[in-house]
XYZ file of C-alpha atoms in Angstrom:
189
model
C -43.046 17.256 9.698
C -46.117 14.367 10.809
C -45.533 13.877 14.376
C -47.690 11.038 14.390
C -45.793 9.313 11.055
C -42.060 10.868 12.423
C -42.750 8.912 15.750
C -39.828 6.955 16.788
C -42.222 3.845 17.606
C -44.305 3.934 14.328
C -40.997 4.881 12.161
C -39.217 1.408 13.395
C -42.437 -0.270 12.990
C -42.843 0.776 9.772
C -39.192 -0.046 8.565
C -39.605 -3.114 10.261
C -42.721 -3.879 8.489
C -41.198 -2.862 5.027
C -38.014 -4.839 5.140
C -40.523 -8.020 6.000
C -42.169 -7.201 3.208
C -39.150 -6.748 0.565
C -37.426 -9.966 2.477
C -40.551 -12.160 2.152
C -41.018 -10.638 -1.681
C -37.543 -11.939 -2.469
C -37.658 -14.931 -0.966
C -40.317 -16.370 -3.074
C -39.190 -19.251 -4.693
C -37.139 -20.359 -2.214
C -39.876 -22.083 -0.306
C -39.357 -20.252 2.676
C -40.935 -17.526 4.826
C -39.217 -14.641 6.889
C -39.946 -16.466 9.913
C -38.425 -19.993 8.744
C -34.956 -17.848 7.875
C -34.601 -16.164 11.307
C -35.046 -19.587 12.758
C -32.306 -21.125 10.066
C -30.064 -17.679 10.784
C -30.321 -18.461 14.666
C -29.628 -21.790 14.282
C -26.789 -21.139 11.671
C -24.802 -19.378 14.625
C -25.836 -21.453 17.478
C -25.404 -24.870 16.092
C -26.918 -27.170 19.102
C -29.385 -24.503 20.674
C -32.476 -25.933 22.632
C -35.466 -25.517 21.397
C -36.593 -23.111 24.651
C -33.413 -21.030 23.874
C -34.357 -20.685 20.306
C -37.853 -19.753 20.890
C -36.580 -16.582 23.539
C -34.137 -15.556 20.607
C -37.082 -15.372 17.926
C -39.667 -14.358 20.526
C -42.071 -16.754 19.813
C -44.213 -19.264 21.815
C -42.880 -22.834 22.719
C -45.882 -24.115 20.283
C -45.530 -21.714 17.235
C -41.903 -22.504 17.367
C -42.587 -26.387 17.393
C -44.550 -25.854 14.127
C -41.905 -23.832 12.310
C -39.372 -26.691 13.353
C -41.592 -29.235 12.180
C -41.687 -27.273 8.905
C -37.790 -27.055 8.725
C -36.968 -30.433 9.742
C -39.749 -31.828 7.223
C -37.713 -29.727 4.127
C -35.008 -31.304 5.705
C -33.098 -28.133 6.572
C -32.973 -28.776 10.275
C -31.983 -31.779 12.519
C -33.473 -31.840 16.079
C -30.980 -34.292 18.357
C -31.301 -35.096 21.803
C -29.252 -33.213 24.336
C -26.786 -35.853 25.558
C -27.409 -34.262 29.202
C -30.679 -34.215 29.075
C -32.823 -36.508 27.427
C -35.933 -34.680 27.623
C -34.026 -31.241 25.550
C -34.160 -31.058 21.836
C -30.997 -29.507 20.337
C -31.256 -27.793 16.808
C -28.630 -28.145 13.940
C -28.480 -27.123 10.717
C -28.468 -30.143 7.719
C -26.076 -30.227 4.849
C -29.311 -28.208 2.808
C -30.060 -25.789 5.659
C -26.855 -24.508 5.117
C -27.142 -23.880 1.537
C -30.155 -22.336 2.341
C -28.669 -20.108 4.306
C -26.351 -18.704 2.021
C -29.414 -17.881 -0.087
C -31.251 -16.328 2.916
C -27.853 -14.069 3.501
C -27.913 -13.274 -0.469
C -31.140 -12.010 -0.020
C -30.244 -10.280 3.453
C -27.999 -8.068 1.702
C -29.954 -7.089 -1.271
C -32.921 -6.179 1.587
C -29.438 -4.152 3.482
C -28.360 -2.136 0.352
C -31.931 -1.724 -0.657
C -32.914 -0.083 3.083
C -29.584 1.827 3.320
C -29.611 3.028 -0.902
C -28.820 7.261 -0.598
C -26.827 6.897 3.033
C -23.431 7.248 3.104
C -21.055 4.932 5.459
C -20.771 7.871 8.074
C -24.900 7.812 8.190
C -25.101 3.883 8.244
C -22.688 3.943 10.877
C -24.607 6.126 12.945
C -27.937 4.515 12.209
C -26.206 1.450 13.316
C -24.859 3.359 16.663
C -28.235 4.735 17.170
C -29.942 1.765 17.032
C -27.534 -0.511 19.278
C -27.747 2.527 21.963
C -31.740 2.436 21.963
C -31.815 -1.250 22.293
C -29.395 -1.063 25.222
C -31.040 1.493 26.887
C -34.447 -0.012 26.648
C -33.160 -3.399 27.544
C -31.546 -1.944 30.589
C -34.775 0.388 31.766
C -36.958 -2.985 31.339
C -36.499 -3.720 34.296
C -38.561 -0.705 35.758
C -41.683 -2.463 33.828
C -40.712 -6.220 34.263
C -38.735 -7.747 37.438
C -39.365 -11.427 35.700
C -36.327 -11.400 34.331
C -33.033 -10.014 35.440
C -31.264 -7.176 33.874
C -28.099 -9.170 32.848
C -29.776 -12.008 31.334
C -32.041 -9.363 29.025
C -28.945 -7.260 28.404
C -27.580 -10.905 27.296
C -30.659 -11.034 25.177
C -31.039 -7.708 23.417
C -26.910 -7.973 22.552
C -27.915 -11.018 20.856
C -30.801 -10.139 18.571
C -29.262 -7.177 16.242
C -26.292 -9.068 14.974
C -28.443 -11.828 14.086
C -30.866 -10.193 12.069
C -31.139 -9.335 8.552
C -29.252 -5.771 9.105
C -26.254 -7.566 10.278
C -23.050 -6.189 8.887
C -20.878 -8.463 6.640
C -18.449 -7.453 9.445
C -20.918 -8.796 12.354
C -21.402 -12.139 9.890
C -17.706 -12.547 9.761
C -17.494 -13.231 13.279
C -20.273 -15.710 15.040
C -20.108 -16.833 18.458
C -20.862 -20.295 19.345
C -22.787 -21.606 22.284
C -19.559 -22.647 24.058
C -18.230 -18.854 23.442
C -16.161 -20.029 20.817
C -15.644 -17.599 17.550
C -16.642 -19.436 14.491
C -16.419 -18.367 10.728
C -19.930 -18.306 8.860
C -21.327 -21.153 7.212
C -20.581 -20.604 3.537
């Protein structure tokens, strides 16, 4: 066993890097990048999300997100609307073309997920998801030992939103989406 290559952090980083590479290759011709696809997926499951909240979910800075949203808006995929309760705030919504692109992104995500899980049986796949959820929850709850700027409840809530919205979400997770108001939504198809 190569301890350097079999280190959890290195393996997770390698898997994510390879997922990004395969995903980007599969998206060629769609005009989207992985960053844009991720933004579209989050917006599709959180219609009306504020830009600040979207930046947090995507773990990018405000300026990076502004450029990304400018690109998506120029392509006619998203719409910025002023929050009716606060004129200083923009909310993000998918356009009809954005909804069509989501279908493409979901098809690509299915291909990538199948490729990543190739050779694993259902028990191994379920075990991998269970282990990843546990690691995510463990790390989200212990992060307060190192960072006191974010409440534990807020960090757990943010961490719980990350896995279901990623390209590795299962079909079951895709079947139920939560809106900003907490109501269950059916996926955009």
